[in-house]
Amino acid sequence: MYLEFVNQVVSVLENAVQRAGFEPVEIAPEPSQHADLSSRVAFKLAAVVRKSPVEVANQIVENVQLRKNCLIESIGTTGPYINIKASRTYIDRTFETVRSKKEDFGGNFYSGKILLEHTSANPNGPLHVGHIRNSIIGDTLTRILRKTGYDVDAQYYVNDMGRQIAIVSWALEHFEMDPDLKSDHAIANVYIKANARLEDNPQLVEHIDNLMQLVESGDEEVIKRFDDAVDLAVKGIRSTLLRMNVHHDSFVNESGFVRSGEVSDIVDKIRKTGRTYVDDGALVVDLSDYGFEKTLVVQRSDGTSLYTTRDLAYHEWKARQADRIIDILGADHKLISGQLKATLNAVGLKEPEIVIFEFVSLPEGSMSTRRGQFITADELLDKVQARAFEEVEKRRPEMSPEFMKEVAGMVGIGAVRYDIIKVSPEKSTVFDWKAALDFEKQGGPFIQYSHARASSILKKAGEEGIWDPASKPNASVLTDESEITLIKQIALFDKVLKQAADDLKPHIIAIYGRDLADAFNQFYRFSPVLGAETEELRNARLGLVDCARIALANVLDTLGMGAPESM
RNA sequence: GGGCCCGUGGCUUAGCCAGGAUAUAGCACCGGGCUUCUAACCCGGUGGUCGUGGGUUCAAAUCCCACCGGGUCCGCCA
């Protein structure tokens, strides 16, 4: 409904601009605190026609012609600003649309296939609090893009043949795995020990190199050892992801591209561009015309492939699967992803869209699996959920332990996901236990609580026999400020979905969710539902609560957060 | 040394790409609100040279330049 409203406003104002005798300009209306939509075209035109912006705005508005029953109530001016007010039709139709579409409310204006890769952490240990920023951005974007209508395939690219994995494989033969630990945690422990051993005995590096060569050449026994190591780590990583409600459609192994010959194919294609030369035994690509001073190594001097080479092959394959390719990567990949795009461009392949997020570090410095300096996602989730359990126990002592556990699970995951997704990806952050375990702020649980409140009213009304979910109340009796504000806020869902999808910025949805919950809580405070003065008003308000419940549930789902009916 | 990102009240943060109406919200702090649909809530208040200095513009948190502070990257790791 919002997008339709914008289209009507643009169309009406474009006509008015023409009738006023001005040249065509972009209307670009945006919501403002002064009106439902506001346009600043008068400023732009004023510079061209050498009149004052106020005069231009008035001339445009004088030429506005509104149809009856459209979504626009009125168009006026405040100084140079053109302010647009939405009509009753807009309010009523939003109300009806939400209730008829339910969980399908919002989005569905795009189509096409997207292949989105995220997380793809090395299988040398558990996910830590830095990795999950990638997972949560990736999973939330996947949900946003699906909501807007795209068919999205979420993939995890498994590095099953790099140096790190060679070290893990070697480590498993020289150190005992702790059987009491989750497999990915146990892998990290032996991996850390192996790295310490390597540091003291540099001659072992040659042995690791040899393992990598054997894997690349297809030595079945060494491959099996690598695969076993990778499986152990991936199994643990996968369970952590699912615990966070992060879902991948497929896990793609790097080694597949070596064995299928696609890696050597892409190397040949790059060679044919004439950009390659041998430097110190390694094959490098010259990308200086793309602005990269440093060349890109695509083959080691011993002939084996690198992560980058295999990634190029992976992207060639991706390009055949989808209309758009999106990669979620940490800031440390900025240079290499630029080189990857340039190389793909040079061989005439579709380039990925890269979403970069800045680092999460610890107060004592950056995280490192190799040095054993990290906080695992599992530890964070354990502590947050334990903290959430205490909170439910305190607030709902009458409920069953099962209820408490279920709610604590949802609230804990919701709090973590929200805290991570609400911040723009380009901000680097420092992990802080105190902040991570603090629920007293307007975060994920705040939105979930609003949903629980809405559900609770509907449940009670149902029990009292005064609410039929299939009924179609008359929305036009909703005239309180808090009611109108809430409906308009619900209507904005399409706008934020579109913007988040267009800009690939998931935090926009998080901010919206908080504003939506805020609008509902104000309505809750100011407009009694079950105790409304008349039956007609009560029914309309129940309908509005249902709209809010649906909108909140859709937002929560888009953010990958649970929507509790009670908490 | 060079490239990229960030710098907004005590702390966290939106707005910056597409410059315009009193700069967004939370935490903390101060005051008020549960005989009423869940107070994980609501209402009000204190608090900001938008890192610094220049420039462009009728208008700059937003664009340009320089500098300062933090992060990150700079070929055979990923």
mmCIF file of C-alpha atoms (C1' of nucleotides) in Angstrom, chain A residues 34 38 40 43 81 83 122 159 163-164 280 294-295 297 300-301 307 334 395 424 426-427 441 449 453 456-457 522 524-525 529-530 566-567, chain B residues 2 4-8 13-15 17-22 25-28 37-43 71-78:
data_model
loop_
_atom_site.group_PDB
_atom_site.id
_atom_site.type_symbol
_atom_site.label_atom_id
_atom_site.label_comp_id
_atom_site.label_asym_id
_atom_site.label_seq_id
_atom_site.Cartn_x
_atom_site.Cartn_y
_atom_site.Cartn_z
ATOM 1 C CA HIS A 34 5.717 16.891 9.265
ATOM 2 C CA SER A 38 7.267 15.262 1.842
ATOM 3 C CA ARG A 40 11.706 19.075 -1.721
ATOM 4 C CA PHE A 43 14.366 23.737 -4.073
ATOM 5 C CA TYR A 81 8.189 22.004 1.356
ATOM 6 C CA ASN A 83 3.649 17.983 2.243
ATOM 7 C CA ASN A 122 37.232 -22.384 7.979
ATOM 8 C CA ASN A 159 37.284 -24.868 2.716
ATOM 9 C CA ARG A 163 46.635 -25.005 4.686
ATOM 10 C CA GLN A 164 44.498 -24.685 7.816
ATOM 11 C CA ASP A 280 59.375 -16.476 -8.534
ATOM 12 C CA LYS A 294 49.848 -5.846 -6.526
ATOM 13 C CA THR A 295 49.450 -8.855 -8.759
ATOM 14 C CA VAL A 297 48.774 -15.184 -7.251
ATOM 15 C CA ARG A 300 51.749 -21.676 -6.072
ATOM 16 C CA SER A 301 55.270 -22.378 -7.265
ATOM 17 C CA TYR A 307 41.944 -20.393 -1.946
ATOM 18 C CA LYS A 334 38.245 -6.245 0.905
ATOM 19 C CA ARG A 395 8.609 -12.540 35.501
ATOM 20 C CA SER A 424 25.491 -0.933 10.340
ATOM 21 C CA GLU A 426 30.601 -0.804 8.346
ATOM 22 C CA LYS A 427 31.016 -0.126 12.060
ATOM 23 C CA LYS A 441 17.320 -1.980 26.476
ATOM 24 C CA TYR A 449 7.262 -8.696 23.932
ATOM 25 C CA ARG A 453 1.125 -8.609 24.151
ATOM 26 C CA SER A 456 -2.367 -12.217 24.467
ATOM 27 C CA ILE A 457 -5.165 -9.738 23.801
ATOM 28 C CA GLN A 522 1.832 3.420 22.546
ATOM 29 C CA TYR A 524 -1.572 -0.418 23.824
ATOM 30 C CA ARG A 525 -1.121 2.273 26.442
ATOM 31 C CA VAL A 529 -9.114 -2.838 23.332
ATOM 32 C CA LEU A 530 -11.245 -5.239 25.346
ATOM 33 C CA SER A 566 3.399 -15.358 25.539
ATOM 34 C CA MET A 567 6.543 -14.426 27.418
ATOM 35 C "C1'" G B 2 50.029 3.332 0.521
ATOM 36 C "C1'" C B 4 39.795 1.034 2.270
ATOM 37 C "C1'" C B 5 36.273 1.677 6.614
ATOM 38 C "C1'" C B 6 34.848 4.250 11.060
ATOM 39 C "C1'" G B 7 34.830 8.895 14.442
ATOM 40 C "C1'" U B 8 27.352 11.960 16.166
ATOM 41 C "C1'" U B 13 23.635 4.175 17.891
ATOM 42 C "C1'" A B 14 20.130 6.210 13.192
ATOM 43 C "C1'" G B 15 20.578 9.805 9.565
ATOM 44 C "C1'" C B 17 25.417 7.234 -1.124
ATOM 45 C "C1'" A B 18 20.506 10.769 -3.813
ATOM 46 C "C1'" G B 19 22.737 18.440 0.923
ATOM 47 C "C1'" G B 20 17.375 21.611 3.032
ATOM 48 C "C1'" A B 21 11.946 22.288 8.231
ATOM 49 C "C1'" U B 22 13.742 22.045 15.989
ATOM 50 C "C1'" A B 25 16.704 6.204 19.347
ATOM 51 C "C1'" G B 26 18.413 3.169 23.444
ATOM 52 C "C1'" C B 27 21.474 2.658 28.107
ATOM 53 C "C1'" A B 28 22.760 5.545 32.343
ATOM 54 C "C1'" C B 37 -5.980 -6.182 27.702
ATOM 55 C "C1'" U B 38 1.541 -9.055 30.468
ATOM 56 C "C1'" A B 39 5.363 -2.550 33.865
ATOM 57 C "C1'" A B 40 10.629 -7.200 29.216
ATOM 58 C "C1'" C B 41 5.815 -1.322 29.106
ATOM 59 C "C1'" C B 42 4.363 4.022 28.917
ATOM 60 C "C1'" C B 43 4.858 9.673 29.828
ATOM 61 C "C1'" G B 71 40.179 -0.527 12.787
ATOM 62 C "C1'" U B 72 41.706 -3.352 8.572
ATOM 63 C "C1'" C B 73 44.502 -4.956 4.262
ATOM 64 C "C1'" C B 74 49.111 -4.660 1.380
ATOM 65 C "C1'" G B 75 51.403 -12.095 -3.730
ATOM 66 C "C1'" C B 76 52.456 -18.107 -3.263
ATOM 67 C "C1'" C B 77 47.202 -17.821 4.406
ATOM 68 C "C1'" A B 78 41.996 -17.707 4.129
#
